[in-house]
Short mmCIF file of C-alpha atoms in Angstrom, two decimals:
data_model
loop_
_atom_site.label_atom_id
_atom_site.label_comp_id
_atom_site.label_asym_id
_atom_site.label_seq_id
_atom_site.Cartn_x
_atom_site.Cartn_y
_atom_site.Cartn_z
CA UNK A 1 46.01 -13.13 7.31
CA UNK A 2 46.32 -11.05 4.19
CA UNK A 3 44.19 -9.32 2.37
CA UNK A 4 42.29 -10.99 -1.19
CA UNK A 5 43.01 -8.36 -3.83
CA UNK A 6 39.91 -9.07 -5.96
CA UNK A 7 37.01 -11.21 -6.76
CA UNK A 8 35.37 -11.18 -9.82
CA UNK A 9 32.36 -12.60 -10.61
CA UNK A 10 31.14 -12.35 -14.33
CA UNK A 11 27.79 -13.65 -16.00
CA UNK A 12 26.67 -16.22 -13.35
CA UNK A 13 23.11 -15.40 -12.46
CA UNK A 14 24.06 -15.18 -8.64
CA UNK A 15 20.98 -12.98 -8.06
CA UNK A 16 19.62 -11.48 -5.47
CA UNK A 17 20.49 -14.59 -2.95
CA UNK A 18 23.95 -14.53 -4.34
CA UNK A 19 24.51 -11.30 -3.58
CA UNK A 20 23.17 -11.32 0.32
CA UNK A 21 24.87 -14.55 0.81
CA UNK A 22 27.99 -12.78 -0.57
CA UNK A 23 27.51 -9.96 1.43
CA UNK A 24 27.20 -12.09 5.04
CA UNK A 25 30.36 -13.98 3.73
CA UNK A 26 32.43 -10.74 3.33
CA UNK A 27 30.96 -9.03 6.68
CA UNK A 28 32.02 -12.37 8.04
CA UNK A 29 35.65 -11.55 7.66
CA UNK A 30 35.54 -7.56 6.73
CA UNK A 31 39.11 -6.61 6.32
CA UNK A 32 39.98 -9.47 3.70
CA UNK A 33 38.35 -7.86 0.67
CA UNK A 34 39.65 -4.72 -1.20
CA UNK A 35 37.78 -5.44 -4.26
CA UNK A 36 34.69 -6.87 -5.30
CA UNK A 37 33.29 -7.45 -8.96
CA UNK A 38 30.15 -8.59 -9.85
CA UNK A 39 29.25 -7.85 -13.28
CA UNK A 40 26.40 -9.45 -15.42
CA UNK A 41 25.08 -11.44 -12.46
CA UNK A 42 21.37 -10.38 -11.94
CA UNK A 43 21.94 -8.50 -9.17
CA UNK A 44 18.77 -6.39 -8.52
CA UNK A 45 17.87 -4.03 -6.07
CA UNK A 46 17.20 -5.94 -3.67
CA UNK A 47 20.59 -7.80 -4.47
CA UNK A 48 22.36 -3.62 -4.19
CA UNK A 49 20.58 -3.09 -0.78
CA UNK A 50 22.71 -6.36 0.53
CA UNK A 51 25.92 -5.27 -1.21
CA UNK A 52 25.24 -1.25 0.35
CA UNK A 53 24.63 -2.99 4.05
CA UNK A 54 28.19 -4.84 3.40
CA UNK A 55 30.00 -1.61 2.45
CA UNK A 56 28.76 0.03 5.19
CA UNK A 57 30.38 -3.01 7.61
CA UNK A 58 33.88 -3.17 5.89
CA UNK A 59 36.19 -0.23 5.71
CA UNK A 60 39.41 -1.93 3.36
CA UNK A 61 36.85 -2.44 0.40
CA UNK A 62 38.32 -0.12 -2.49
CA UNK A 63 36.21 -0.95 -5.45
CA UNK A 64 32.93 -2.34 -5.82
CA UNK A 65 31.59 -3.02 -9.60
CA UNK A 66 27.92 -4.20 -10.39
CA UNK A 67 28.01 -2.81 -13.77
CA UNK A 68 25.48 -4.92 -15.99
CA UNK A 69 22.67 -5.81 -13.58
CA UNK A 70 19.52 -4.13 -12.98
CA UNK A 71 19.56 -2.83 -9.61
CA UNK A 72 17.82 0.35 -10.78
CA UNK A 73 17.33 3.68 -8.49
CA UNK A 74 16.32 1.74 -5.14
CA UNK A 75 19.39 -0.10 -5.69
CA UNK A 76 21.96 3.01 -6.60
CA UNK A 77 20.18 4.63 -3.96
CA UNK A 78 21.50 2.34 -1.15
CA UNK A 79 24.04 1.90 -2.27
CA UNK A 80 24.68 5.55 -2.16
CA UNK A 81 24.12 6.23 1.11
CA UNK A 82 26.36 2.77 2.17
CA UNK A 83 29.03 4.68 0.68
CA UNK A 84 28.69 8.03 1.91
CA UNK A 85 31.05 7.85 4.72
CA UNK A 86 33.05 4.93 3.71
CA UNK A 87 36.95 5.39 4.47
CA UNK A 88 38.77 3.79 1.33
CA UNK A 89 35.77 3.12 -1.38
CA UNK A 90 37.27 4.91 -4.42
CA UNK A 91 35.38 3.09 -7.54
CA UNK A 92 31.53 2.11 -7.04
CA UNK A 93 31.10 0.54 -11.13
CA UNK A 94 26.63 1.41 -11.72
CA UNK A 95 27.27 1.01 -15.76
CA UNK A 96 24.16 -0.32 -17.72
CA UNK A 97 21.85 -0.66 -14.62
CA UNK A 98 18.63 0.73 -15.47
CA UNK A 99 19.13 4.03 -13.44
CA UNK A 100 17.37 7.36 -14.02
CA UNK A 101 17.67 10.77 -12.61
CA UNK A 102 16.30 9.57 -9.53
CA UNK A 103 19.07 7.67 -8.87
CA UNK A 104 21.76 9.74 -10.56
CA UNK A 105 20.71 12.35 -8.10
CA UNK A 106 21.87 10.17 -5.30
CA UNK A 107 25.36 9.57 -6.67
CA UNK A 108 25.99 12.78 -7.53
CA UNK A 109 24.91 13.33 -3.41
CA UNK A 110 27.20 10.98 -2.59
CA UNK A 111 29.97 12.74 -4.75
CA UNK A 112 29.42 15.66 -2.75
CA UNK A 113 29.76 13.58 0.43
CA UNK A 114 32.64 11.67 0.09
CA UNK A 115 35.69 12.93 -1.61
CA UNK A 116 37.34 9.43 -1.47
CA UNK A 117 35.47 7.95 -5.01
CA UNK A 118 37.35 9.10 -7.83
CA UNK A 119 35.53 6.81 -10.07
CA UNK A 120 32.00 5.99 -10.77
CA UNK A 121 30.66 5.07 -14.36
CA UNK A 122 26.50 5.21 -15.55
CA UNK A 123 27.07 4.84 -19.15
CA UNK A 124 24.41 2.80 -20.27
CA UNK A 125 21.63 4.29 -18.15
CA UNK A 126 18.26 6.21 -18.60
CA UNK A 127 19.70 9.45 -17.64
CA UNK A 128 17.88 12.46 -18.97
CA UNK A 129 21.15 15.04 -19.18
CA UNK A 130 20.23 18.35 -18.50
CA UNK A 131 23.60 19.76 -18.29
CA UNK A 132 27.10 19.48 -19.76
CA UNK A 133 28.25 18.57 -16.57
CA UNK A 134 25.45 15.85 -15.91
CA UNK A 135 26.08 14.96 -19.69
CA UNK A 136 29.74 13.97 -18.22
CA UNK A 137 29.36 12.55 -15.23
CA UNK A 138 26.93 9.93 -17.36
CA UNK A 139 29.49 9.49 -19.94
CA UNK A 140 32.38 8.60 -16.94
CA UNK A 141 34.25 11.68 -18.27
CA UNK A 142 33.71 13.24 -14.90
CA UNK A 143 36.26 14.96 -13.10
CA UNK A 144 36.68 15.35 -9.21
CA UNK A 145 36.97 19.10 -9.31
CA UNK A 146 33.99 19.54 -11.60
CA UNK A 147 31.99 18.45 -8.51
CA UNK A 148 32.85 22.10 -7.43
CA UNK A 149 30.24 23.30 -10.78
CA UNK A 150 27.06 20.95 -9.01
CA UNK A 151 26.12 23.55 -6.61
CA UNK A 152 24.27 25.58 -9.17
CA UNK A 153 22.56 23.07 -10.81
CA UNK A 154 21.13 21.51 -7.48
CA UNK A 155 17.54 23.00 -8.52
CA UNK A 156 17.94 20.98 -11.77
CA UNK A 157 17.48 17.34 -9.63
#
């Protein structure tokens, strides 16, 4: 059977429900999905910790977008460490998500961890920016070889 290319979801108030029952759909057949969009649906953190348990049980899933939802730092936190290892993820979408530095530290973890994601976008989030660099990787203007600079600023998070 082939693969779906993408699924986009946008402003349904799926939830938190939505999102697990989502999740157990897509773990239910795990190599069908390359891309999954869910922007503007309510997804909270609860909602993220679902949608980080399914990335860790798929390995064709390319990009996954929650931008618009408020899955905050528990949320970008799990789904963090879903990603960490995951073979083909290359775009994980946090926009406008009510994330802090707490949660930005995570991702930029996760950057560190797995050279794979080339994309990942926080505009729209309570990031304090303590650095030029940080003040990019906010704005989405981050590079891949700036995450060479992040080793000195470690301390900073």
């Amino acid at each position: 059977m082939g693969r779906c290319r993408r699924v986009h979801i946008w402003d349904e108030a799926i939830g938190d429900s939505g999102a697990r029952a989502l999740a157990n759909e897509i773990l239910a057949h795990p190599n069908l999905f390359v891309a999954l969009s869910l922007d503007t649906t309510e997804v909270g953190a609860d909602g993220a910790a679902h949608l980080g348990r399914m990335v860790k049980g798929t390995s064709t899933l390319e990009v996954l977008d929650v931008d618009s939802n408020t899955i905050g730092d528990a949320g970008a936190k799990a789904l963090a460490e879903a990603a960490a290892n995951h073979p083909a993820l290359s775009t994980l979408g946090l926009a406008h998500n009510d994330i802090t530095d707490d949660g930005a530290s995570a991702l930029l973890k996760l950057l560190r961890s797995n050279y794979k994601i080339t994309a990942l976008p926080l505009q729209g989030n309570s990031v304090c920016s303590p650095t030029v660099e940080m003040n990019r990787f906010v704005s989405g203007t981050f590079q891949r070889a700036d995450i060479t600079t992040w080793s000195r600023f470690r301390r900073a998070f």
